[in-house]
Amino acid sequence: MICIIGGGPSGNYAASLLAKKHKVIVIEEHNKIGLPVQCTGIVTQNILNYCKPVVINKISNVILHSPNRSLRLKLKTPNLILDRARLDSMLADTAKKAGARYLLGTKVEKISRSKSSFIVKTSKASFRPAIVIGADGPLSTTAKALSLYKSKSHFITKQHVLNCKNENIVEFFFFEKGFGWIVPESRTKIRAGVATLDNPNQLFEQLQSKARLAGKPIAVQGGLIPIFAWKGKRAQNRAYLIGDAAGFVKATTGGGLVQAL
């Protein structure tokens, strides 16, 4: 048996592949796959084959804002804006069709090694898988329990979904203590967010002022982005880390979807 801890994009995609030939159990602490949303969902077309049904917008223009000037760029190939919750759900459905079993609303309490397997104790049951895959994010329980790679630094993010008319242009803002973004879901709705090592609320106020954002948010989202470090093991004796748990994110934007798939 293979136990995958975490039902995000990396865990679901791994489950969809492994379940074709192995018994796979995916343990997810939240009650619904894809929620809460903790990702902006902008990707290149490198993964179009994996996410085509959940593309909600395409972007061909980007504006970079420094404190003193702005630079407009035209992309040769449009970036894709995804429905993040639907992406996770779609990948999980594919894994289930391949034979993976999902345990939702289930928290992993302890992971330990035995002679030829692992003991995974959860809030609902215990399992003895031969292989454990940690896809449980930047604060990975798997990594901590099995002394694998641990990201020591994280960006803290805050994002609002807002009703806002726009020109369908992605904008990036560079601040002293982090960066911000505006990503259009459509011509009338945007995702506006920030990432920082400091206080995300203070930085978001700077973004609101700089981009002249107003209105009550439809949704408030946020999470952690691991900062990659070379030191640490991502695999050891049938235990593996993938996705954010392994620190596999882009150094430029912190995005991890392409690496997850």
XYZ file of C-alpha atoms in Angstrom:
261
model
C 0.000 0.000 0.000
C 1.095 3.577 -0.734
C -0.086 6.322 1.602
C -0.144 9.853 0.176
C -0.536 12.534 2.805
C -2.153 15.632 1.330
C -4.846 16.051 -1.305
C -3.493 19.085 -3.124
C -2.366 19.096 -6.774
C 0.896 17.196 -6.232
C -0.719 14.528 -4.044
C -3.706 14.068 -6.332
C -1.574 13.852 -9.461
C 0.778 11.320 -7.865
C -2.249 9.291 -6.753
C -3.702 9.289 -10.276
C -0.491 7.734 -11.626
C 0.298 5.300 -8.819
C -3.253 3.981 -8.393
C -3.095 2.429 -11.862
C -0.775 -0.282 -10.503
C -0.852 0.011 -6.705
C -3.230 0.306 -3.787
C -3.241 3.996 -2.861
C -4.786 5.870 0.067
C -4.848 9.680 0.102
C -5.271 11.324 3.504
C -6.536 14.923 3.442
C -7.209 16.959 6.575
C -9.844 19.221 5.008
C -13.403 18.091 4.369
C -13.423 19.113 0.708
C -10.729 18.790 -1.943
C -9.576 22.188 -3.244
C -10.667 24.220 -0.227
C -9.473 26.480 1.236
C -7.874 28.038 -1.855
C -4.272 29.062 -1.146
C -2.953 29.721 -4.638
C -3.381 32.402 -7.305
C -3.568 29.853 -10.113
C -1.580 31.495 -12.914
C 0.542 29.095 -14.986
C 2.293 28.785 -18.323
C 0.929 26.578 -21.082
C 3.456 23.856 -20.216
C 0.718 22.092 -18.233
C -2.231 22.875 -20.519
C -2.856 19.157 -21.120
C -3.395 18.664 -17.376
C -5.630 21.645 -16.713
C -7.511 22.574 -19.904
C -11.025 21.993 -18.430
C -10.393 24.456 -15.589
C -8.877 27.362 -17.571
C -11.046 30.424 -16.921
C -8.930 33.140 -18.554
C -5.865 33.736 -20.723
C -3.446 36.631 -20.297
C -1.108 38.053 -22.949
C 0.064 41.265 -21.266
C 1.994 41.876 -18.041
C 2.973 45.106 -16.289
C 5.860 45.170 -13.796
C 5.732 48.025 -11.270
C 8.824 49.128 -9.355
C 8.645 52.089 -6.935
C 9.769 54.518 -9.649
C 8.666 53.137 -13.001
C 6.552 50.550 -14.812
C 7.382 48.192 -17.657
C 4.795 46.608 -19.939
C 5.532 43.236 -21.557
C 3.782 41.266 -24.288
C 3.887 37.496 -23.806
C 4.601 35.327 -26.842
C 2.337 32.626 -25.428
C -0.572 33.565 -23.141
C -0.481 32.539 -19.494
C -3.436 30.586 -18.141
C -5.633 31.515 -15.189
C -7.116 28.463 -13.486
C -10.058 27.714 -11.255
C -7.880 26.373 -8.449
C -10.558 24.574 -6.474
C -11.824 22.814 -9.602
C -8.271 21.841 -10.594
C -7.718 19.987 -7.326
C -11.141 18.367 -7.554
C -10.551 17.279 -11.155
C -7.186 15.709 -10.316
C -8.721 13.903 -7.337
C -11.543 12.555 -9.513
C -8.952 11.190 -11.951
C -7.133 9.498 -9.068
C -10.370 7.979 -7.759
C -11.202 6.589 -11.201
C -7.750 4.977 -11.238
C -8.579 3.299 -7.918
C -7.261 5.643 -5.228
C -9.157 5.785 -1.943
C -9.638 9.167 -0.257
C -10.034 9.891 3.447
C -11.234 13.485 3.886
C -11.439 15.411 7.131
C -8.697 13.154 8.460
C -5.686 14.517 10.316
C -2.379 12.663 10.476
C -1.322 12.471 14.118
C 1.851 10.388 13.934
C 4.114 8.702 11.385
C 6.778 6.207 12.379
C 8.852 3.479 10.781
C 8.612 -0.225 11.476
C 10.932 -2.904 10.069
C 9.361 -3.232 6.637
C 6.696 -0.524 6.562
C 5.415 2.643 8.193
C 2.770 3.208 10.827
C 0.517 6.146 9.950
C -1.825 7.067 12.772
C -4.703 9.387 11.884
C -7.698 10.859 13.678
C -9.865 8.066 12.228
C -7.696 4.983 11.732
C -4.154 3.633 11.502
C -2.417 2.250 8.406
C 0.766 0.305 7.663
C 1.831 1.386 4.162
C 5.002 0.195 2.474
C 5.579 3.675 1.025
C 4.723 7.135 2.366
C 4.547 10.221 0.147
C 4.349 13.602 1.848
C 2.335 16.040 -0.249
C 1.245 17.970 2.813
C 2.515 21.451 2.086
C 5.245 23.742 3.401
C 4.689 22.740 7.050
C 4.844 19.056 6.185
C 3.968 16.654 8.988
C 5.610 13.899 6.951
C 8.915 15.751 6.691
C 8.980 16.502 10.401
C 8.045 12.980 11.500
C 10.569 11.246 9.237
C 13.393 13.807 9.534
C 13.295 14.775 5.872
C 13.688 18.173 4.177
C 12.264 21.112 6.089
C 11.841 24.594 4.642
C 13.062 27.076 7.239
C 11.733 30.229 5.556
C 8.320 30.980 4.089
C 6.586 33.836 2.362
C 3.258 34.647 3.996
C 0.540 35.434 1.472
C -2.752 37.282 1.571
C -5.155 37.463 -1.363
C -8.549 39.058 -1.987
C -10.933 38.154 -4.783
C -12.663 41.378 -5.832
C -15.281 42.558 -8.276
C -13.260 45.032 -10.325
C -13.366 46.091 -13.977
C -9.962 45.639 -15.601
C -8.097 45.465 -18.912
C -7.215 41.765 -18.595
C -3.589 42.483 -17.729
C -1.533 40.773 -15.018
C 0.321 43.272 -12.825
C 3.227 42.662 -10.446
C 4.276 45.170 -7.796
C 7.688 45.168 -6.110
C 7.882 46.538 -2.582
C 10.695 46.836 -0.054
C 9.358 43.923 2.014
C 7.777 41.701 -0.619
C 5.763 41.724 -3.801
C 2.157 41.933 -4.899
C 0.013 40.974 -7.864
C -3.254 41.561 -9.645
C -4.492 38.627 -11.715
C -7.772 38.939 -13.645
C -10.221 36.050 -13.467
C -12.312 37.937 -16.024
C -12.916 41.502 -17.192
C -14.932 42.121 -14.025
C -13.138 40.113 -11.317
C -9.551 40.040 -10.041
C -7.302 38.214 -7.580
C -5.164 40.751 -5.722
C -2.532 39.539 -3.314
C 0.836 39.962 -1.635
C 3.690 37.784 -0.400
C 6.137 38.826 2.301
C 8.425 37.571 5.044
C 6.944 40.248 7.280
C 3.344 41.423 7.885
C 0.998 40.581 4.970
C -1.734 42.919 6.228
C 0.565 45.936 6.107
C 1.876 45.014 2.674
C -1.653 44.460 1.380
C -2.524 48.013 2.455
C 0.394 49.228 0.322
C -0.941 47.234 -2.624
C -4.424 48.665 -2.136
C -2.998 52.180 -2.172
C -0.666 51.610 -5.127
C -3.262 49.831 -7.281
C -6.215 51.884 -6.000
C -8.188 48.832 -4.974
C -11.547 49.304 -3.316
C -14.619 47.315 -2.443
C -15.497 44.448 -0.167
C -13.731 41.170 -1.060
C -15.735 38.227 -2.363
C -13.187 35.931 -0.728
C -10.108 36.295 1.480
C -7.381 33.714 0.927
C -3.826 33.098 2.049
C -1.156 30.594 2.925
C 2.583 29.948 2.973
C 5.091 29.684 0.127
C 8.250 27.711 0.976
C 11.593 29.239 0.065
C 13.679 26.513 -1.556
C 16.878 25.326 0.114
C 19.254 22.636 -1.167
C 19.968 21.142 2.246
C 17.762 18.240 3.321
C 16.569 14.903 1.951
C 13.436 14.657 -0.186
C 13.579 10.858 -0.315
C 14.834 8.224 2.105
C 13.997 4.545 2.566
C 10.583 4.516 0.830
C 9.551 7.945 2.150
C 9.208 10.796 -0.347
C 8.322 14.489 -0.377
C 6.686 16.208 -3.356
C 5.254 19.635 -4.164
C 5.451 22.382 -1.547
C 6.480 19.830 1.085
C 9.728 19.398 -0.855
C 10.126 23.134 -1.487
C 9.529 22.691 -5.212
C 8.464 26.225 -6.179
C 9.674 28.809 -8.681
C 12.282 31.202 -7.310
C 10.711 34.132 -9.178
C 7.030 33.988 -8.186
C 6.763 31.175 -5.652
C 4.404 29.269 -7.933
C 4.413 25.493 -7.547
C 1.733 24.119 -9.869
C 4.022 23.329 -12.803
C 6.419 21.469 -10.498
C 3.508 19.640 -8.860
C 2.315 18.249 -12.189
